[in-house]
XYZ file of C-alpha atoms in Angstrom:
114
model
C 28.263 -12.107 -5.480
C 27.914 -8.805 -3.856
C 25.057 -6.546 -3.226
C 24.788 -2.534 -3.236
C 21.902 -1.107 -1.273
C 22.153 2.750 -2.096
C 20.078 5.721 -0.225
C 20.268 9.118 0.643
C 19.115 10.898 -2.822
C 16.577 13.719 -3.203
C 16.445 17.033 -4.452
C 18.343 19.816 -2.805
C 18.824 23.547 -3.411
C 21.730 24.973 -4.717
C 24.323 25.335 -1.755
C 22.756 22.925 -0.280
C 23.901 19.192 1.381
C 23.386 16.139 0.539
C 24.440 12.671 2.489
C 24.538 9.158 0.495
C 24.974 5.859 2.299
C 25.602 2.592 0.469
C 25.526 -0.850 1.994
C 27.638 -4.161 0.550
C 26.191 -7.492 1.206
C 27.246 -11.165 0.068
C 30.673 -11.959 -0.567
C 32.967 -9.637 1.271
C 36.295 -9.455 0.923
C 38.812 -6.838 3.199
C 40.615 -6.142 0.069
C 38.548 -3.530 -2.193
C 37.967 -0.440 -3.587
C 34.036 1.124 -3.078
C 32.836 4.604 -3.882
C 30.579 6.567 -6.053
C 30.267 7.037 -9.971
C 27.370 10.029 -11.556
C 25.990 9.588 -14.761
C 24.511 12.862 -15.730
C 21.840 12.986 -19.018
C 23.866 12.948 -22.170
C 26.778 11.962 -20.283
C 29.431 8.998 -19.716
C 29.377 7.928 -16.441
C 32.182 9.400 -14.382
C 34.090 9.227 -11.463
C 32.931 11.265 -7.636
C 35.034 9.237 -5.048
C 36.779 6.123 -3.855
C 37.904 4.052 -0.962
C 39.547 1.683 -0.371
C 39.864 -1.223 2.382
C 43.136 -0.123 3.447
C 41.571 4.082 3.954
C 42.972 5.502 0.360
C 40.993 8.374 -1.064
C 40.653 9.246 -4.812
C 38.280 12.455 -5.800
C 37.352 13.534 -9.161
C 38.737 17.254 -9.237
C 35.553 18.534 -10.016
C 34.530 17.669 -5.864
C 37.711 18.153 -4.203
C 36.823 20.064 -0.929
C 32.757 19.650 -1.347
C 32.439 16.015 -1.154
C 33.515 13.748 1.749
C 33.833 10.202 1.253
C 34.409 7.932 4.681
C 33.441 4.387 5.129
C 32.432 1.765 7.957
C 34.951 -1.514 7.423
C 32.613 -3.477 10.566
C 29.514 -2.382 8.535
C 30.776 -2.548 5.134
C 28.853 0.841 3.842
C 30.105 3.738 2.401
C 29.047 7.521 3.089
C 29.548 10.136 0.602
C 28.808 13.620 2.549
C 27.773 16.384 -0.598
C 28.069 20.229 0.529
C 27.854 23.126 -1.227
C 25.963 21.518 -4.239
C 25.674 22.791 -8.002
C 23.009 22.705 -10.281
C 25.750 20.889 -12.092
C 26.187 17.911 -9.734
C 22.868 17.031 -10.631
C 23.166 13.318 -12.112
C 22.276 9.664 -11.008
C 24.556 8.531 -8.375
C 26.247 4.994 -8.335
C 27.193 3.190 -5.297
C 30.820 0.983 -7.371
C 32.209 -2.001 -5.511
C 35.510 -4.148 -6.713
C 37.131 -7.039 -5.662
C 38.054 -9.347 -7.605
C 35.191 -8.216 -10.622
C 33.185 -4.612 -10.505
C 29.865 -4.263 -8.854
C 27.117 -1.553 -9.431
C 24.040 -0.398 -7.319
C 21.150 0.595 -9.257
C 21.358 4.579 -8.673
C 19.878 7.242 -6.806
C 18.788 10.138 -8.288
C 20.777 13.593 -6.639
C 18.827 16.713 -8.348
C 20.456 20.384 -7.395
C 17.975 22.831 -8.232
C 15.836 25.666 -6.976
């Protein structure tokens, strides 16, 4: 079993930044994928970012050039850096582990507003 501990969430102003961290504990394997799903009201739950053990990125379109995603290996966490946020980015925010079967944090709530 593996373990997401998510933080980082809040509410920001428009143009504003945003930093989430997400820590794996239990079960670690080198081989995986970890990132960051949003699930905004109304909506399916949908891809941000992804890395993976070996340093591949994947970015939903939608954050290309905003969002930053880099990760510790030693520490096994993940860091998703936010800038220039919308009102539209405003969603819960999942911390997604797999290897071997999928893993899910509970959420953090990101809220872009003034």
């Amino acid at each position: 079993q593996v373990q997401l501990v998510e933080s980082g969430g809040g509410l920001v102003q428009p143009g504003g930044s945003l930093r989430l961290s997400c820590a794996a504990s239990g079960s670690i394997f080198s081989i995986y994928t970890m990132g960051w799903y949003r699930q905004a009201p109304g909506k399916q739950r949908e891809l941000v970012a992804t890395i993976t053990g070996t340093g591949f990125k994947n970015y939903a379109d939608s954050v290309k050039g905003r969002f930053t995603i880099t990760s510790d290996s030693a520490k096994n966490t993940v860091v998703l850096q936010m800038n220039s946020l919308k009102p539209e980015h405003t969603a819960v925010y999942f911390c997604y582990r797999r290897q071997e079967k999928d893993y899910w944090g509970q959420g953090t709530q990101v809220t872009v507003s003034s």
